[in-house]
Structure formats: structure tokens, C-alpha cells
Coordinates of C-alpha atoms in Angstrom, one line a residue:
M1 CA -15.7 -32.6 20.0
A2 CA -15.9 -29.9 17.6
D3 CA -12.7 -29.2 15.7
D4 CA -10.3 -27.1 17.7
R5 CA -8.5 -25.6 14.7
E6 CA -8.7 -21.8 14.4
P7 CA -11.2 -21.0 11.7
P8 CA -10.4 -19.3 8.5
P9 CA -10.7 -15.3 8.2
L10 CA -14.5 -14.5 8.0
F11 CA -16.3 -13.0 4.8
E12 CA -13.0 -11.9 2.7
N13 CA -15.0 -11.6 -0.3
V14 CA -18.6 -11.2 1.2
D15 CA -19.6 -7.7 3.4
I16 CA -22.0 -9.3 5.9
S17 CA -21.4 -7.1 9.0
K18 CA -23.5 -4.6 8.0
N19 CA -26.9 -4.2 8.5
Y20 CA -29.2 -5.5 5.8
E21 CA -31.4 -2.2 5.2
D22 CA -27.9 0.2 5.3
A23 CA -25.8 -2.2 3.0
S24 CA -25.1 -0.4 0.1
D25 CA -22.8 -3.1 -1.5
D26 CA -23.5 -5.6 -4.2
I27 CA -25.0 -8.3 -2.0
F28 CA -24.5 -10.7 -5.0
S29 CA -20.7 -10.8 -4.8
S30 CA -19.4 -14.1 -6.8
A31 CA -16.7 -15.2 -4.1
I32 CA -18.4 -18.1 -4.0
D33 CA -16.7 -20.6 -5.8
D34 CA -14.5 -22.2 -3.4
I35 CA -15.9 -23.8 0.2
G36 CA -13.0 -25.0 1.9
G37 CA -11.2 -26.7 -0.8
L38 CA -14.1 -29.1 -1.3
T39 CA -16.7 -28.8 -4.3
I40 CA -20.0 -30.9 -3.5
S41 CA -21.9 -30.3 -6.7
N42 CA -25.6 -30.2 -6.9
N43 CA -26.5 -28.4 -10.1
R44 CA -26.3 -31.3 -12.3
P45 CA -24.6 -31.0 -15.6
S46 CA -26.7 -33.2 -17.6
G47 CA -29.8 -35.4 -16.3
L48 CA -29.6 -39.1 -15.6
N49 CA -30.6 -39.9 -19.4
G50 CA -28.5 -37.1 -20.9
Q51 CA -31.8 -34.7 -20.2
S52 CA -31.5 -31.4 -18.5
E53 CA -31.6 -30.8 -15.1
E54 CA -35.4 -29.9 -15.2
S55 CA -36.7 -32.8 -16.8
P56 CA -35.0 -36.1 -15.4
Q57 CA -36.3 -39.5 -17.0
P58 CA -35.2 -42.3 -14.9
E59 CA -35.8 -45.9 -16.1
Q60 CA -39.3 -47.1 -14.8
D61 CA -37.6 -50.6 -13.9
D62 CA -38.4 -50.8 -10.3
D63 CA -37.0 -54.1 -9.9
D64 CA -33.4 -53.3 -10.3
D65 CA -32.7 -50.3 -8.3
D66 CA -29.4 -50.1 -9.8
D67 CA -30.4 -49.5 -13.2
V68 CA -31.1 -45.9 -13.9
G69 CA -31.6 -44.8 -17.5
G70 CA -28.5 -43.1 -19.0
F71 CA -26.0 -44.1 -16.3
L72 CA -22.2 -45.2 -18.0
D73 CA -20.8 -48.2 -17.4
R74 CA -18.1 -47.8 -15.0
P75 CA -16.2 -49.9 -12.7
V76 CA -17.4 -50.3 -9.2
P77 CA -15.1 -49.2 -6.7
T78 CA -14.0 -51.3 -3.5
P79 CA -16.8 -50.8 -1.1
A80 CA -15.4 -48.7 1.9
P81 CA -15.7 -49.8 5.6
R82 CA -18.8 -48.9 7.3
S83 CA -16.6 -48.2 10.2
V84 CA -15.2 -44.7 8.6
V85 CA -15.7 -42.1 10.6
A86 CA -16.7 -38.5 9.1
N87 CA -13.8 -36.8 10.2
D88 CA -11.6 -39.4 8.5
A89 CA -13.8 -39.1 5.6
K90 CA -13.8 -35.2 5.3
E91 CA -10.1 -35.5 5.2
Q92 CA -9.9 -37.9 2.6
M93 CA -12.3 -36.0 0.6
E94 CA -9.8 -32.8 1.1
R95 CA -6.7 -34.8 -0.1
D96 CA -8.8 -36.0 -3.3
G97 CA -9.1 -32.5 -4.3
G98 CA -12.3 -30.4 -5.3
D99 CA -13.5 -32.4 -8.1
Q100 CA -15.6 -34.5 -6.3
F101 CA -19.7 -34.3 -6.6
L102 CA -22.4 -35.9 -5.3
E103 CA -26.0 -35.5 -6.8
I104 CA -29.4 -36.3 -5.9
I105 CA -33.0 -36.4 -7.0
V106 CA -36.0 -37.2 -5.4
S107 CA -38.7 -38.9 -7.8
E108 CA -41.3 -40.7 -8.7
P109 CA -43.5 -40.8 -5.9
S110 CA -45.5 -44.3 -5.5
K111 CA -48.7 -45.1 -2.9
R112 CA -48.1 -48.2 -1.0
G113 CA -50.4 -49.9 0.9
E114 CA -53.9 -49.1 1.6
G115 CA -56.2 -46.6 3.9
M116 CA -54.4 -45.0 6.7
G117 CA -51.8 -47.4 7.1
S118 CA -50.6 -46.0 3.5
F119 CA -47.7 -44.1 2.9
V120 CA -46.1 -42.3 -0.3
A121 CA -42.5 -43.8 -1.5
Y122 CA -40.0 -41.2 -3.2
K123 CA -37.4 -42.8 -5.3
V124 CA -34.2 -41.4 -4.1
I125 CA -31.7 -41.8 -7.1
T126 CA -27.9 -40.9 -6.4
R127 CA -25.4 -40.2 -8.7
T128 CA -21.5 -39.3 -7.3
N129 CA -17.9 -39.9 -8.0
M130 CA -17.1 -40.2 -4.2
K131 CA -14.8 -43.4 -3.3
L132 CA -16.9 -43.7 0.2
F133 CA -20.1 -45.0 -1.5
R134 CA -19.7 -48.8 -3.0
K135 CA -21.2 -47.6 -6.3
Q136 CA -21.3 -44.6 -8.6
Q137 CA -25.0 -44.6 -9.1
F138 CA -28.0 -46.0 -7.0
S139 CA -31.4 -45.7 -6.5
V140 CA -33.6 -46.4 -3.2
Y141 CA -37.1 -45.6 -2.1
R142 CA -37.8 -43.9 1.0
R143 CA -40.9 -42.9 2.8
F144 CA -41.7 -39.4 4.1
S145 CA -40.6 -40.7 7.8
D146 CA -37.2 -41.7 6.8
F147 CA -36.2 -38.4 5.5
L148 CA -37.6 -37.1 9.2
G149 CA -35.9 -40.1 11.0
L150 CA -32.5 -38.9 9.0
H151 CA -32.6 -35.4 10.2
D152 CA -33.1 -36.3 14.1
K153 CA -30.0 -38.7 13.9
L154 CA -27.7 -35.6 12.3
V155 CA -29.4 -33.3 14.8
E156 CA -28.5 -35.6 17.5
K157 CA -25.0 -36.1 16.4
Y158 CA -24.1 -32.4 15.3
L159 CA -25.9 -29.9 16.5
R160 CA -24.2 -30.0 20.2
S161 CA -20.9 -29.5 18.2
G162 CA -22.1 -26.5 16.4
R163 CA -23.2 -27.5 12.9
I164 CA -26.1 -26.3 11.0
I165 CA -28.3 -28.9 10.1
P166 CA -30.8 -28.4 7.5
P167 CA -34.3 -28.1 8.5
A168 CA -36.6 -31.1 7.1
P169 CA -39.6 -30.3 5.3
E170 CA -42.7 -29.9 7.6
K171 CA -45.2 -32.3 8.2
S172 CA -48.9 -31.8 7.0
M173 CA -51.5 -33.8 8.9
I174 CA -54.6 -32.6 6.3
G175 CA -52.3 -33.4 3.2
T176 CA -51.2 -36.5 4.4
T177 CA -54.8 -37.7 5.4
K178 CA -55.9 -36.9 1.9
I179 CA -53.6 -39.1 0.2
K180 CA -54.1 -42.0 2.7
M181 CA -57.8 -41.9 2.2
S182 CA -57.6 -41.3 -2.0
N183 CA -58.3 -44.6 -4.1
Q184 CA -55.0 -46.9 -4.5
N185 CA -55.1 -46.4 -8.6
D186 CA -55.9 -42.6 -8.0
Q187 CA -53.1 -41.0 -9.9
Q188 CA -54.2 -37.8 -9.6
S189 CA -53.4 -37.5 -5.8
L190 CA -50.0 -38.3 -6.4
T191 CA -49.3 -35.7 -9.2
G192 CA -51.2 -32.7 -7.4
D193 CA -49.7 -29.9 -5.9
F194 CA -49.3 -31.4 -2.1
V195 CA -47.2 -34.4 -3.4
E196 CA -45.4 -32.3 -5.8
K197 CA -44.2 -29.9 -3.4
R198 CA -43.5 -32.6 -0.7
R199 CA -41.4 -34.1 -3.4
A200 CA -39.4 -30.6 -4.0
A201 CA -38.9 -30.3 -0.6
L202 CA -37.5 -33.5 0.4
E203 CA -35.2 -32.8 -3.1
R204 CA -33.9 -29.3 -1.7
Y205 CA -33.3 -31.1 1.9
M206 CA -31.2 -33.6 0.3
K207 CA -29.4 -31.2 -1.8
R208 CA -28.5 -28.9 1.2
T209 CA -27.6 -32.1 3.2
A210 CA -25.2 -33.3 0.6
A211 CA -23.7 -29.8 0.0
H212 CA -22.5 -29.6 3.5
P213 CA -18.6 -31.1 4.0
V214 CA -19.3 -33.2 6.8
L215 CA -22.9 -34.2 6.8
C216 CA -22.2 -35.9 3.1
V217 CA -19.8 -38.5 4.5
D218 CA -21.9 -39.2 7.6
P219 CA -22.5 -43.0 8.2
D220 CA -26.2 -42.6 8.4
F221 CA -26.4 -40.4 5.4
R222 CA -24.8 -42.8 3.2
E223 CA -26.8 -45.6 4.6
F224 CA -29.9 -43.6 3.7
L225 CA -28.7 -43.5 0.2
E226 CA -27.4 -46.9 -0.1
C227 CA -29.3 -49.2 1.9
E228 CA -31.8 -51.1 -0.6
D229 CA -33.9 -52.4 2.3
E230 CA -36.4 -50.5 4.3
L231 CA -34.8 -48.6 7.3
P232 CA -36.4 -49.3 10.7
R233 CA -39.4 -47.2 11.2
A234 CA -38.6 -43.9 12.8
N235 CA -41.9 -44.1 15.0
S236 CA -40.7 -41.0 16.8
T237 CA -41.2 -38.6 14.1
S238 CA -44.9 -39.4 14.4
A239 CA -46.9 -36.3 16.0
L240 CA -49.1 -38.3 18.0
S241 CA -46.5 -40.8 19.3
G242 CA -45.3 -40.5 22.7
A243 CA -41.8 -39.5 21.5
G244 CA -43.6 -36.3 19.4
V245 CA -45.6 -35.1 22.6
L246 CA -42.3 -35.3 24.3
R247 CA -40.7 -33.4 21.9
L248 CA -43.3 -31.0 21.7
F249 CA -42.8 -30.5 25.3
N250 CA -39.3 -30.3 25.2
K251 CA -39.6 -27.6 22.2
V252 CA -41.9 -25.4 25.0
G253 CA -39.2 -25.6 27.4
E254 CA -36.5 -24.5 25.2
T255 CA -38.6 -21.3 24.4
V256 CA -39.4 -20.6 27.7
N257 CA -35.8 -20.6 28.5
K258 CA -34.5 -19.1 25.3
I259 CA -37.0 -16.0 26.8
T260 CA -35.8 -16.2 30.5
F261 CA -32.3 -16.7 30.2
K262 CA -30.2 -13.7 28.9
M263 CA -25.9 -14.9 28.2
D264 CA -23.6 -12.4 29.4
E265 CA -22.4 -12.0 25.7
N266 CA -18.6 -11.1 25.7
D267 CA -17.6 -11.6 22.0
P268 CA -19.3 -9.0 19.8
W269 CA -19.3 -11.2 16.6
F270 CA -21.8 -13.5 18.4
E271 CA -24.2 -10.4 19.2
E272 CA -23.8 -8.9 16.5
K273 CA -25.0 -12.1 14.5
T274 CA -27.7 -12.8 16.6
T275 CA -29.1 -9.4 15.9
Q276 CA -28.7 -10.1 12.2
M277 CA -30.9 -13.5 12.2
E278 CA -33.3 -11.7 14.0
N279 CA -33.7 -8.9 11.3
L280 CA -33.1 -11.5 8.3
D281 CA -35.9 -13.7 10.0
N282 CA -38.3 -10.9 10.2
Q283 CA -37.4 -9.3 7.0
L284 CA -37.7 -12.4 5.2
R285 CA -41.3 -13.4 6.7
K286 CA -42.4 -10.0 5.4
L287 CA -41.4 -10.5 2.2
H288 CA -42.8 -14.3 1.9
G289 CA -46.0 -12.6 3.1
S290 CA -46.0 -10.2 0.4
V291 CA -45.0 -12.9 -2.3
E292 CA -47.8 -14.8 -1.2
S293 CA -50.7 -11.9 -1.5
M294 CA -48.9 -11.4 -4.8
V295 CA -49.6 -14.8 -5.9
I296 CA -53.1 -14.7 -4.8
H297 CA -53.6 -11.6 -6.5
R298 CA -51.8 -13.0 -9.8
K299 CA -54.2 -15.6 -9.7
D300 CA -57.5 -13.3 -9.0
L301 CA -56.4 -11.7 -11.9
A302 CA -56.3 -14.7 -14.1
V303 CA -59.9 -15.6 -12.8
L304 CA -61.2 -12.0 -13.9
T305 CA -59.3 -12.3 -17.2
S306 CA -61.0 -15.0 -18.1
S307 CA -64.8 -13.9 -16.7
F308 CA -63.7 -10.9 -19.3
A309 CA -62.5 -12.9 -22.2
K310 CA -66.2 -15.0 -21.8
S311 CA -67.8 -11.8 -21.9
A312 CA -66.2 -10.7 -24.9
A313 CA -67.1 -13.8 -26.6
M314 CA -70.3 -13.7 -26.0
L315 CA -70.6 -10.2 -27.2
S316 CA -69.0 -10.9 -30.1
N317 CA -71.8 -13.6 -30.6
C318 CA -74.2 -10.8 -30.3
E319 CA -72.6 -8.1 -32.4
E320 CA -74.0 -7.7 -36.0
H321 CA -71.3 -5.6 -36.8
T322 CA -69.0 -7.8 -39.0
A323 CA -65.6 -6.0 -38.3
L324 CA -66.4 -5.5 -34.3
S325 CA -67.6 -8.8 -34.1
R326 CA -64.4 -10.4 -35.6
A327 CA -62.5 -8.1 -33.1
L328 CA -64.3 -8.8 -29.9
S329 CA -63.7 -12.5 -30.8
Q330 CA -60.2 -12.2 -31.3
L331 CA -60.0 -9.9 -28.0
A332 CA -61.8 -12.9 -26.3
D333 CA -58.9 -15.2 -27.4
T334 CA -56.5 -12.9 -26.6
E335 CA -57.6 -12.6 -23.2
E336 CA -57.5 -16.1 -23.0
K337 CA -54.3 -16.4 -23.6
V338 CA -53.2 -13.5 -21.2
E339 CA -55.3 -15.6 -18.4
T340 CA -52.9 -18.5 -19.0
L341 CA -49.7 -16.2 -18.8
H342 CA -51.1 -14.6 -15.4
N343 CA -51.4 -18.4 -14.3
E344 CA -47.8 -19.4 -15.4
Q345 CA -46.7 -16.2 -13.6
A346 CA -48.6 -16.7 -10.2
N347 CA -47.1 -20.7 -10.6
T348 CA -43.5 -19.2 -11.1
D349 CA -43.9 -16.3 -8.3
F350 CA -44.6 -19.3 -5.7
S351 CA -42.5 -22.3 -6.8
I352 CA -39.2 -19.9 -7.6
L353 CA -39.6 -16.9 -4.6
C354 CA -42.1 -18.4 -2.2
E355 CA -40.2 -21.7 -1.4
L356 CA -36.7 -20.2 -1.5
L357 CA -37.9 -18.0 1.6
K358 CA -39.6 -20.6 3.5
D359 CA -36.6 -22.5 3.1
Y360 CA -34.5 -19.9 4.5
I361 CA -37.0 -18.8 6.8
A362 CA -36.5 -22.4 8.3
L363 CA -32.9 -22.5 7.7
I364 CA -32.7 -19.3 9.7
G365 CA -34.6 -21.6 12.5
A366 CA -31.8 -23.8 12.6
V367 CA -28.8 -21.2 12.6
K368 CA -30.9 -20.1 16.0
D369 CA -31.2 -23.9 17.1
V370 CA -27.5 -23.8 16.9
F371 CA -26.9 -20.2 18.3
H372 CA -29.2 -21.6 21.5
E373 CA -27.5 -24.9 21.7
R374 CA -24.2 -22.6 22.4
V375 CA -26.3 -20.9 25.3
K376 CA -27.0 -24.5 26.9
V377 CA -23.1 -25.2 26.8
Y378 CA -22.6 -22.0 28.5
Q379 CA -25.3 -22.4 30.8
N380 CA -23.6 -26.3 31.7
W381 CA -19.9 -24.3 32.2
Q382 CA -21.3 -21.6 34.2
H383 CA -23.4 -24.3 36.6
A384 CA -20.0 -26.5 36.6
Q385 CA -17.9 -23.6 37.6
L386 CA -21.2 -22.5 40.5
M387 CA -20.9 -25.9 42.0
L388 CA -17.0 -25.8 41.8
N389 CA -17.4 -22.4 44.1
K390 CA -19.4 -24.1 46.6
K391 CA -17.5 -27.1 47.2
R392 CA -14.6 -25.3 47.4
E393 CA -16.4 -23.5 50.3
Q394 CA -17.4 -26.6 51.8
K395 CA -13.9 -27.9 52.0
A396 CA -12.7 -24.9 53.3
K397 CA -15.2 -25.1 56.3
L398 CA -14.6 -28.5 56.7
E399 CA -10.9 -27.9 57.3
L400 CA -11.5 -25.2 59.7
S401 CA -13.9 -27.1 61.9
G402 CA -11.1 -29.9 62.3
K403 CA -12.5 -32.8 60.0
P404 CA -9.8 -33.8 57.9
D405 CA -12.0 -37.1 56.5
R406 CA -14.9 -35.2 55.1
G407 CA -12.4 -32.2 54.0
N408 CA -10.5 -35.0 51.6
T409 CA -13.7 -36.5 50.2
A410 CA -14.6 -32.6 49.6
G411 CA -11.0 -32.2 47.8
V412 CA -11.9 -35.1 45.6
E413 CA -15.1 -33.3 44.5
V414 CA -13.5 -30.2 43.9
V415 CA -10.9 -32.1 41.6
E416 CA -14.1 -33.8 39.4
W417 CA -16.1 -30.3 39.6
Q418 CA -12.6 -28.7 38.2
A419 CA -12.1 -30.9 35.4
K420 CA -16.0 -30.2 34.9
V421 CA -15.5 -26.6 34.5
E422 CA -12.4 -27.0 32.0
R423 CA -14.4 -29.4 29.9
G424 CA -17.4 -27.1 30.1
Q425 CA -15.2 -24.5 28.9
E426 CA -13.2 -26.3 26.1
E427 CA -16.8 -27.4 24.7
F428 CA -17.9 -23.6 24.8
D429 CA -14.7 -22.4 22.9
A430 CA -15.0 -25.4 20.5
I431 CA -18.7 -24.8 19.9
S432 CA -18.0 -21.0 19.2
Q433 CA -15.5 -21.8 16.4
M434 CA -17.6 -24.3 14.6
I435 CA -20.1 -21.8 14.5
K436 CA -18.1 -19.0 13.0
K437 CA -17.0 -21.5 10.5
E438 CA -20.5 -22.7 9.8
M439 CA -21.6 -18.9 9.5
E440 CA -19.1 -18.1 6.9
R441 CA -20.2 -21.3 4.8
F442 CA -24.3 -20.4 5.3
E443 CA -23.8 -16.7 4.4
I444 CA -21.6 -17.8 1.2
N445 CA -24.5 -20.4 0.3
R446 CA -27.0 -17.5 1.0
V447 CA -25.8 -15.0 -1.3
K448 CA -25.3 -17.7 -4.1
D449 CA -28.6 -19.1 -3.5
F450 CA -30.3 -15.5 -3.5
K451 CA -28.6 -14.5 -6.5
Q452 CA -29.4 -17.6 -8.7
T453 CA -33.3 -17.7 -7.7
V454 CA -33.5 -14.2 -8.5
V455 CA -31.9 -14.3 -11.4
T456 CA -34.2 -17.0 -12.7
Y457 CA -37.2 -15.3 -11.5
L458 CA -36.3 -12.0 -13.4
E459 CA -35.6 -14.0 -16.7
N460 CA -39.4 -16.2 -16.5
L461 CA -40.7 -12.6 -15.5
M462 CA -39.1 -11.0 -18.8
L463 CA -40.1 -14.3 -20.7
H464 CA -44.0 -13.6 -19.7
Q465 CA -43.7 -10.0 -20.5
Q466 CA -42.7 -10.4 -24.0
Q467 CA -45.4 -13.2 -24.5
L468 CA -48.0 -10.7 -23.1
V469 CA -46.6 -8.1 -25.5
K470 CA -46.4 -10.7 -28.7
H471 CA -50.1 -11.4 -28.0
W472 CA -51.3 -7.6 -27.8
E473 CA -49.2 -7.0 -30.8
A474 CA -51.3 -9.8 -32.6
F475 CA -54.6 -7.9 -31.7
L476 CA -53.7 -4.6 -32.3
P477 CA -54.5 -5.1 -36.6
E478 CA -57.8 -6.7 -35.8
A479 CA -58.7 -3.5 -33.8
K480 CA -57.5 -1.1 -36.2
A481 CA -59.7 -2.9 -39.0
I482 CA -62.9 -2.0 -37.4
A483 CA -64.3 0.2 -40.0

């Protein structure tokens, strides 16, 4: 059962009640420093080797998972009992204050096995000062299905209570098959775009989960990070498994249920949020499509720039005028540098903007799942209420017809359904309160993520433009020297 405490006042510092198209306030408000008195830092103050976040360099010795480069020698805290439940852990963290952090890095993809039975394992490096963990720094190897299995466990535990579970990265049959069929010694397949994108997506998933004040202390999550042995194979995550096919049919049924069942909403907050999430989803999908088109156009521009550079170089070799030939040659060199900038900018557009938008489209899907879970709880409650009314009518008819024995049996059923109705109402009220708390946290993190991403993107864009100006300024004297 979800927490019965009243939620805190919503959105005191972030105005999210307006329509996104009409909002005129600064969406990058800075009221994002404190989330419920708990700070789980995913911004690495320094890398594991004293390096910056962008270039962590863990040790290559895989025989000792605890030997992660640059970690300080600290006394290992006494292991916490494995039976500690998430709520007790959360209360312990709140008592300890807001100086706790949980830092997770996913790195070093390596292929294990051969043929269709092979898989890619990722090194999950964890650094923390939370007393719930047995050590302050450790690392394990996990395969992609392990991440999906962890996500399924968290959904099974917390979705019913109204928690927003960060979505796991999507599976790709084509990309996975290419990796499986590649040569065992072909390291190029492990350094390609597919594996790197998946590694980055897994790291973002782990960071979002670690940033949640309840999910980060879940026993299954801690076992995923700490257990040095291989985890039980999550066969249900396979798209071709029986569980995968059953899950597909369940999704179809859920979709039909979402379309056909319309809940009589008495809370205007949920009605407003449902509309807001639909609008935000549509806007993000359109923006994501536009950014993808921009990436394609930048790559096309880079290809055309390269073609122009080659043509200018060939023309310079044919030109008899010395100054003009030198200027054309310099122009070809400049265009080659411009081509490199266009490619870098296209990669920046994709890695910074596209990935953020794709993540939040999936996150909004997770929000919709929580909202639909509330609708399912409401359906169960209303079904219990309907059955209670029928049992009461049946009891009244039996009493009027002079059948006291059957009337007593009907009375017992009335009591049972009355208890179900009360439990249904309590569960509905609890999940409604929990969703409001989760949505407050979601909105705060969303504003923070978009602010950081947009600032980073603009900084990279300005840097590329400055480099572009320098290249053309260096070419200008050559153009003026033509006599």
C-alpha cells in the first residue's frame, strides 16, 4: 500500500499548470535543489580516476571487481541486513540527511560467447556513501537482459502503488543480431554506434533509477549493483519467449481498455494532468522528428561540403595562375575543416537533443502507465461496489421470501464485498496521492534536465560557430591576395 501521508504543496516554485503553448514564465526556474530532503547525486564531481565525468578510465583488471582505479581506501561499513525493506531504508536516508550520493557508470562493453548464443556484458561501476550498501565502491558485469529483468521487477513492485518507473531502453533485434554474428575478435562492432548508444541509454536508465528516493534502496536494485555472481537469466524479457508473446497480448488488451473505458474523473487535477501529458507527448514527438531531420540535413551538408572541397582541390591543380591556384587549394582545405565541423554538429544534435527527447517520450509513456494503473484501481473499486449492491439486493429478496438460511449466507457475502469496497477506495485514494507526489518530482526533474541540456547544446553550438568563423577568417587573406 502506498504512503498514506498527505502530499506536500504541489509546484510551489515551478509553474506547470498552464498550457505549454501559452506559458510565458521562465520554464527554467531554479527551484530544483531539494527533493524531499534527499539528495542522490548523479553528477560526478570527479571521475573514478580523478578524471572528469566525460572520460572515466576504470582499471582494466577484470579479475578484481573491487579494484576500480582512483578509489580511495576507506573502511568498509558493516553490511546492512538483506531484509531491510524499502520504506525503512528511505526513512534511514531521510534521518541521515541530504549528503548521500549514488554514482553509477556503465562502461566497457565486452562480447561473451560465440554465435547466436553470445551476448554483450557491460561493466556497472558504483560509488556511494550510503550505508545500505556493503561497500563504498564496487563493480559488476551485467548483460542487457539483466537490465530489462530489473525493470520488470520494479514495475511489478511499485507501479500498482503509483510510482513512476523509469523506462528501460528498447530492444533492437537488428542491432543485437549484428553483434551476435560479428567475429569474436571484431572490436569494431563493440565500439560502433549501436553498442555506444545502448551503453549510454543503459547508463541514463540506471541514473534515473538511482535518483529515485525509493527505487534506489530497493533490495532487487541493490542486488543488481552488488551481487558479483551472474543474476538468474531473465528469459521473460525475450521478445520470442512465451512470456514475451503473452506480454504483447496484454499490451494490446491494455490499449483497447484505455480507448474504450472513460473514467468519470472527479479530481480536476488529474483531468488537467492527463491533458497536459498528452499535449507534451505530441509536442516532444514533433520536436524529436524535427531534430532528427536536422541531423540528417547536417550530415547531407557535410557530404556536399566534402564534394565541394574535392572539386576545389582538383581545380587548383589545373589552374595556371599561381595566386588563384593557391587560394583554391586553401579553399579546399578550409572546406574540409568545415565538413568536420558539420559532422561534429550533427553528432552533437543527436547525442544531446535527440537522446533527451527520446528519453522523455519514453518517460511520458511511463507516466501514462501510472495514470492508467489508477484507472484500473478505480475499475476494481467500482466493480466491487457494483457487486456489493447486487449482494444487498439478493439478501433483501431472500429475507422477503422467507429464506433466512440463504439470507445469512448472502449477509456474509455482503460483509465480504463491503470490505473489498473499502479496500478499493483506500487503494484508489492512496495511488492518487502517490501519483501527485511522483508528478511533482517528475516536473522538477524535467525542468532541470531540459535546462541543463539546452545550455549544454547552446554552448556546443556556439563553440562550433566560433571555430567556423576562425576557419573562414584564416582563409580571407588568401582570397584577398589574388592579383
